[in-house]
């Protein structure tokens, strides 16, 4: 059995019902919107985020979930989809998971409006059902994701990112959404318990490890759907590069910064940068940090009694750092 199917196994029934509820949550009276949302639903990814919601909820409530759990999963997926649609516009991206992006098929104006629609649908789903505690969790995540993106843009201009700032960026940009999934799952079944914060932290640690793994792909040979060196071309300061900048001579640092700033479209130069980062131990350092986040996440999880849900979450944490794409 494939690892993702194995992770999904204890929540497979919930995930099936969730699919139906999610389609309903997206529906509209506007034919164009329905055509676009149908396109989105049929090109879904692995759906790790709803899985985090259901596994956390079932772990904490002896395998039971409730309507709030389904709404929490739907809200997170609506908001996540909205951010992806908007990201593709910002990045001028023509593809998403191997398919044409919404902006490539229907142009930017429509893509932005569809993203806004999905965002409002998510917020209204919580408000209409008076899930104000769930709404607060998701609203904080949206704010942090926006701040993280803007912080990254601001820092990329000057290439002066420290390791601490890098962690701030990835915590807000990536980890905050996974943290929201886990805290939503906990809050849906055990509101106002310490488990909500425990699982928020667990999700955040998973998200940190996930993003560092993504950064490492930029230096790999594997076919992962994006060419290597893309982060360097986009002047994104990732952990292997930050470590290298902090551990090389002044002359090498000048060459590196000049390469990233002024020669990031030169394939030969980008390859030289990748080789230099590898030689300086940038990859080993990033792997070490990624595994630290993984171990901290697992330590939090092991404080809970053994169950198939805990085993699936453990598998999920390991999958985050072992995945090939």
Coordinates of C-alpha atoms in Angstrom, one line a residue:
X1 CA 0.0 0.0 0.0
X2 CA 1.3 3.4 -0.9
X3 CA 2.3 5.5 2.1
X4 CA -0.4 8.2 1.5
X5 CA -3.1 5.5 1.3
X6 CA -1.7 4.0 4.5
X7 CA -1.9 7.4 6.3
X8 CA -5.5 7.9 5.0
X9 CA -6.7 4.5 6.0
X10 CA -8.1 5.3 9.5
X11 CA -10.0 8.3 8.1
X12 CA -11.0 7.0 4.7
X13 CA -14.7 7.1 5.4
X14 CA -14.5 10.6 6.7
X15 CA -12.5 11.7 3.7
X16 CA -15.2 10.3 1.3
X17 CA -18.0 12.1 3.1
X18 CA -15.8 15.2 3.3
X19 CA -15.5 15.2 -0.6
X20 CA -19.2 15.5 -0.9
X21 CA -19.5 18.2 1.8
X22 CA -16.6 20.1 0.2
X23 CA -18.3 20.1 -3.2
X24 CA -21.4 21.5 -1.6
X25 CA -19.5 24.2 0.3
X26 CA -18.1 25.4 -3.1
X27 CA -21.4 25.6 -5.0
X28 CA -22.8 28.8 -6.4
X29 CA -25.6 30.2 -8.5
X30 CA -23.1 31.5 -11.1
X31 CA -22.5 28.9 -13.9
X32 CA -18.9 30.2 -14.6
X33 CA -18.0 29.8 -10.9
X34 CA -19.3 26.3 -10.8
X35 CA -17.4 25.4 -13.9
X36 CA -14.2 26.7 -12.3
X37 CA -14.7 25.1 -8.9
X38 CA -15.6 21.8 -10.6
X39 CA -12.2 22.1 -12.4
X40 CA -10.5 22.8 -9.0
X41 CA -12.1 19.9 -7.2
X42 CA -11.3 17.4 -9.9
X43 CA -7.6 18.3 -9.8
X44 CA -7.1 18.0 -6.1
X45 CA -3.7 17.0 -4.6
X46 CA -3.1 14.4 -1.8
X47 CA -5.4 16.4 0.5
X48 CA -3.0 16.2 3.4
X49 CA -4.6 19.2 5.2
X50 CA -8.1 17.6 5.7
X51 CA -6.3 14.4 6.7
X52 CA -4.5 16.3 9.5
X53 CA -7.8 17.7 10.7
X54 CA -9.6 14.3 10.8
X55 CA -6.6 12.3 12.3
X56 CA -6.2 14.8 15.1
X57 CA -9.9 14.9 15.9
X58 CA -10.1 11.1 15.9
X59 CA -7.0 10.7 18.0
X60 CA -8.5 13.0 20.7
X61 CA -12.0 11.6 20.8
X62 CA -11.7 7.8 20.6
X63 CA -12.3 7.7 16.9
X64 CA -15.3 10.0 16.8
X65 CA -15.8 13.1 14.7
X66 CA -18.6 15.6 14.5
X67 CA -20.1 18.2 12.1
X68 CA -17.6 20.8 13.4
X69 CA -14.7 18.6 12.3
X70 CA -16.1 18.4 8.8
X71 CA -16.7 22.2 8.7
X72 CA -13.1 22.7 10.0
X73 CA -11.7 20.5 7.2
X74 CA -13.9 22.3 4.6
X75 CA -12.9 25.7 5.8
X76 CA -9.1 24.9 5.7
X77 CA -9.4 23.4 2.2
X78 CA -11.4 26.4 0.9
X79 CA -8.9 28.9 2.4
X80 CA -5.9 26.8 1.2
X81 CA -7.4 26.6 -2.4
X82 CA -8.1 30.4 -2.3
X83 CA -4.4 31.1 -1.4
X84 CA -3.2 28.7 -4.2
X85 CA -5.3 30.4 -6.8
X86 CA -4.0 33.9 -5.7
X87 CA -0.4 32.6 -5.5
X88 CA -0.6 31.5 -9.1
X89 CA -1.7 35.0 -10.1
X90 CA 1.1 36.6 -8.0
X91 CA 3.7 34.2 -9.4
X92 CA 2.3 34.4 -13.0
X93 CA 2.3 30.6 -12.9
X94 CA 0.7 28.8 -15.8
X95 CA 0.6 25.3 -14.2
X96 CA -0.5 23.9 -10.8
X97 CA 0.1 20.2 -10.0
X98 CA 0.8 19.5 -13.7
X99 CA -2.6 21.1 -14.8
X100 CA -3.3 24.5 -16.2
X101 CA -3.7 27.1 -13.3
X102 CA -7.0 29.0 -13.1
X103 CA -5.3 32.2 -14.2
X104 CA -3.9 30.4 -17.3
X105 CA -7.3 29.2 -18.3
X106 CA -9.6 32.1 -17.2
X107 CA -7.2 35.1 -16.9
X108 CA -6.0 37.0 -13.8
X109 CA -9.2 39.0 -13.0
X110 CA -11.4 35.9 -12.8
X111 CA -8.7 34.0 -10.8
X112 CA -8.5 36.8 -8.2
X113 CA -12.3 36.9 -7.9
X114 CA -12.5 33.1 -7.6
X115 CA -9.9 33.2 -4.8
X116 CA -11.9 35.9 -3.0
X117 CA -15.1 33.8 -3.5
X118 CA -13.5 30.7 -1.9
X119 CA -12.1 32.8 1.0
X120 CA -15.5 34.3 1.7
X121 CA -17.2 30.9 1.4
X122 CA -14.8 29.6 4.0
X123 CA -15.4 32.4 6.4
X124 CA -19.2 32.3 6.0
X125 CA -19.2 28.5 6.6
X126 CA -17.8 29.2 10.1
X127 CA -19.9 32.3 10.8
X128 CA -23.2 30.7 9.7
X129 CA -22.6 27.8 12.1
X130 CA -21.2 30.1 14.9
X131 CA -17.9 28.2 14.9
X132 CA -16.2 31.4 16.1
X133 CA -13.3 29.5 17.8
X134 CA -12.6 27.7 14.5
X135 CA -12.9 31.0 12.6
X136 CA -10.3 32.6 14.9
X137 CA -7.8 29.8 14.2
X138 CA -8.2 30.1 10.4
X139 CA -8.2 33.9 10.4
X140 CA -4.9 34.0 12.3
X141 CA -3.4 31.5 9.7
X142 CA -4.5 33.7 6.8
X143 CA -3.0 36.8 8.4
X144 CA 0.3 35.0 9.1
X145 CA 0.5 33.5 5.6
X146 CA 0.2 37.0 4.1
X147 CA 2.8 38.5 6.4
X148 CA 5.2 35.6 5.7
X149 CA 4.9 36.1 1.9
X150 CA 5.5 39.9 2.3
X151 CA 8.4 39.4 4.7
X152 CA 10.0 37.1 2.1
X153 CA 9.6 39.6 -0.7
X154 CA 11.0 42.4 1.5
X155 CA 14.1 40.4 2.5
X156 CA 14.7 38.9 -1.0
X157 CA 15.4 42.4 -2.3
X158 CA 18.3 42.8 0.1
X159 CA 19.4 39.2 0.5
X160 CA 20.1 39.8 4.2
X161 CA 18.1 37.0 5.7
X162 CA 19.4 35.5 8.9
X163 CA 18.5 31.9 9.9
X164 CA 16.0 33.3 12.5
X165 CA 14.2 35.5 9.9
X166 CA 14.1 32.4 7.6
X167 CA 12.4 30.4 10.3
X168 CA 9.9 33.3 10.8
X169 CA 9.2 33.3 7.1
X170 CA 8.6 29.6 6.7
X171 CA 6.6 29.4 10.0
X172 CA 4.2 32.0 8.7
X173 CA 4.2 31.0 5.0
X174 CA 3.9 27.3 5.3
X175 CA 3.8 25.9 8.9
X176 CA 1.0 28.1 10.1
X177 CA -1.5 26.4 7.8
X178 CA -0.6 22.9 8.9
X179 CA -0.7 24.2 12.5
X180 CA -4.2 25.5 11.8
X181 CA -5.3 22.0 10.5
X182 CA -4.2 20.2 13.6
X183 CA -5.5 22.9 16.0
X184 CA -8.9 22.9 14.1
X185 CA -9.1 19.1 14.4
X186 CA -8.4 19.4 18.2
X187 CA -10.7 22.4 18.7
X188 CA -13.6 20.7 16.8
X189 CA -13.8 17.9 19.4
X190 CA -12.1 19.3 22.5
X191 CA -12.6 23.1 22.5
X192 CA -10.7 25.1 25.1
X193 CA -8.5 22.2 26.0
X194 CA -4.7 22.2 26.2
X195 CA -4.7 19.8 23.2
X196 CA -5.6 22.6 20.9
X197 CA -2.3 24.4 21.6
X198 CA -0.4 21.1 21.7
X199 CA -1.6 20.1 18.2
X200 CA -1.0 23.6 16.9
X201 CA 2.6 23.3 17.9
X202 CA 2.8 19.7 16.5
X203 CA 1.4 21.0 13.1
X204 CA 3.8 23.9 13.1
X205 CA 6.8 21.6 13.6
X206 CA 5.6 19.4 10.8
X207 CA 5.2 22.4 8.6
X208 CA 8.7 23.7 9.3
X209 CA 10.2 20.3 8.4
X210 CA 8.0 20.2 5.3
X211 CA 9.3 23.5 4.0
X212 CA 13.0 22.7 4.6
X213 CA 12.4 19.5 2.7
X214 CA 11.0 21.6 -0.2
X215 CA 14.0 23.9 -0.1
X216 CA 16.3 20.9 -0.3
X217 CA 14.6 19.8 -3.6
X218 CA 16.1 22.9 -5.2
X219 CA 19.5 21.2 -5.0
X220 CA 18.5 17.7 -6.0
X221 CA 18.6 15.7 -9.2
X222 CA 15.2 14.1 -8.8
X223 CA 12.3 15.0 -11.1
X224 CA 9.9 16.8 -8.7
X225 CA 7.8 18.9 -11.0
X226 CA 10.0 22.0 -10.7
X227 CA 13.5 22.4 -12.1
X228 CA 16.5 22.6 -9.7
X229 CA 17.8 26.0 -9.0
X230 CA 14.4 27.7 -9.3
X231 CA 14.6 29.2 -5.8
X232 CA 18.0 30.7 -6.7
X233 CA 16.5 32.1 -10.0
X234 CA 13.7 33.7 -7.9
X235 CA 16.2 35.0 -5.4
X236 CA 14.6 33.1 -2.6
X237 CA 16.9 32.7 0.4
X238 CA 16.6 29.1 1.6
X239 CA 18.4 27.4 4.5
X240 CA 21.2 25.7 2.6
X241 CA 22.1 29.1 1.0
X242 CA 21.8 31.1 4.3
X243 CA 24.1 28.6 6.0
X244 CA 26.6 28.8 3.2
X245 CA 26.6 32.6 3.2
X246 CA 27.3 32.6 7.0
X247 CA 30.1 30.0 6.7
X248 CA 32.3 31.1 3.7
X249 CA 35.0 33.8 3.2
X250 CA 34.1 37.4 2.4
X251 CA 35.2 37.0 -1.2
X252 CA 33.0 33.9 -1.6
X253 CA 30.1 35.6 0.0
X254 CA 30.4 38.5 -2.4
X255 CA 30.5 36.1 -5.3
X256 CA 27.5 34.2 -4.0
X257 CA 25.4 37.4 -3.5
X258 CA 26.4 38.7 -6.9
X259 CA 25.5 35.4 -8.5
X260 CA 22.0 35.3 -6.9
X261 CA 21.3 39.0 -7.5
X262 CA 22.7 39.5 -10.9
X263 CA 23.3 36.2 -12.6
X264 CA 20.3 34.1 -11.4
X265 CA 19.2 33.5 -15.0
X266 CA 22.6 32.2 -16.1
X267 CA 22.2 28.3 -16.0
X268 CA 25.9 27.7 -15.7
X269 CA 26.3 30.2 -12.8
X270 CA 23.2 28.7 -11.0
X271 CA 24.8 25.2 -11.3
X272 CA 28.0 26.6 -9.8
X273 CA 26.1 28.1 -6.9
X274 CA 24.4 24.8 -6.3
X275 CA 27.7 23.0 -6.3
X276 CA 29.3 25.5 -4.0
X277 CA 26.4 25.2 -1.5
X278 CA 26.8 21.4 -1.5
X279 CA 30.6 21.6 -1.0
X280 CA 30.1 24.0 2.0
X281 CA 27.8 21.6 3.8
X282 CA 24.7 23.7 3.3
X283 CA 22.6 20.6 2.5
X284 CA 23.8 18.5 5.4
X285 CA 23.0 21.4 7.8
X286 CA 19.5 21.9 6.4
X287 CA 18.8 18.1 6.7
X288 CA 20.0 18.2 10.3
X289 CA 17.6 21.1 11.1
X290 CA 14.7 19.4 9.3
X291 CA 15.2 16.2 11.3
X292 CA 15.3 18.3 14.6
X293 CA 11.8 19.7 13.7
X294 CA 10.6 16.2 12.9
X295 CA 11.9 14.7 16.2
X296 CA 10.3 17.6 18.2
X297 CA 6.9 16.9 16.4
X298 CA 7.1 13.2 17.1
X299 CA 8.0 13.8 20.8
X300 CA 4.8 15.9 21.2
X301 CA 2.8 13.1 19.5
X302 CA 4.2 10.3 21.6
X303 CA 2.7 12.0 24.7
X304 CA -0.7 10.7 23.5
X305 CA -1.9 7.0 23.9
X306 CA -1.1 4.6 21.1
X307 CA -3.8 4.3 18.4
X308 CA -4.2 3.9 14.6
X309 CA -4.7 7.6 14.4
X310 CA -1.4 8.3 16.3
X311 CA 0.3 5.8 14.0
X312 CA -1.0 7.6 10.9
X313 CA 0.1 11.0 12.2
X314 CA 3.6 9.4 12.9
X315 CA 3.7 8.1 9.4
X316 CA 2.7 11.6 8.1
X317 CA 5.6 13.2 10.0
X318 CA 8.0 10.7 8.5
X319 CA 6.5 11.1 5.1
X320 CA 7.0 14.9 5.2
X321 CA 10.8 14.4 5.4
X322 CA 11.2 11.2 3.3
X323 CA 9.0 12.1 0.4
X324 CA 10.6 12.2 -3.1
X325 CA 8.5 15.2 -4.4

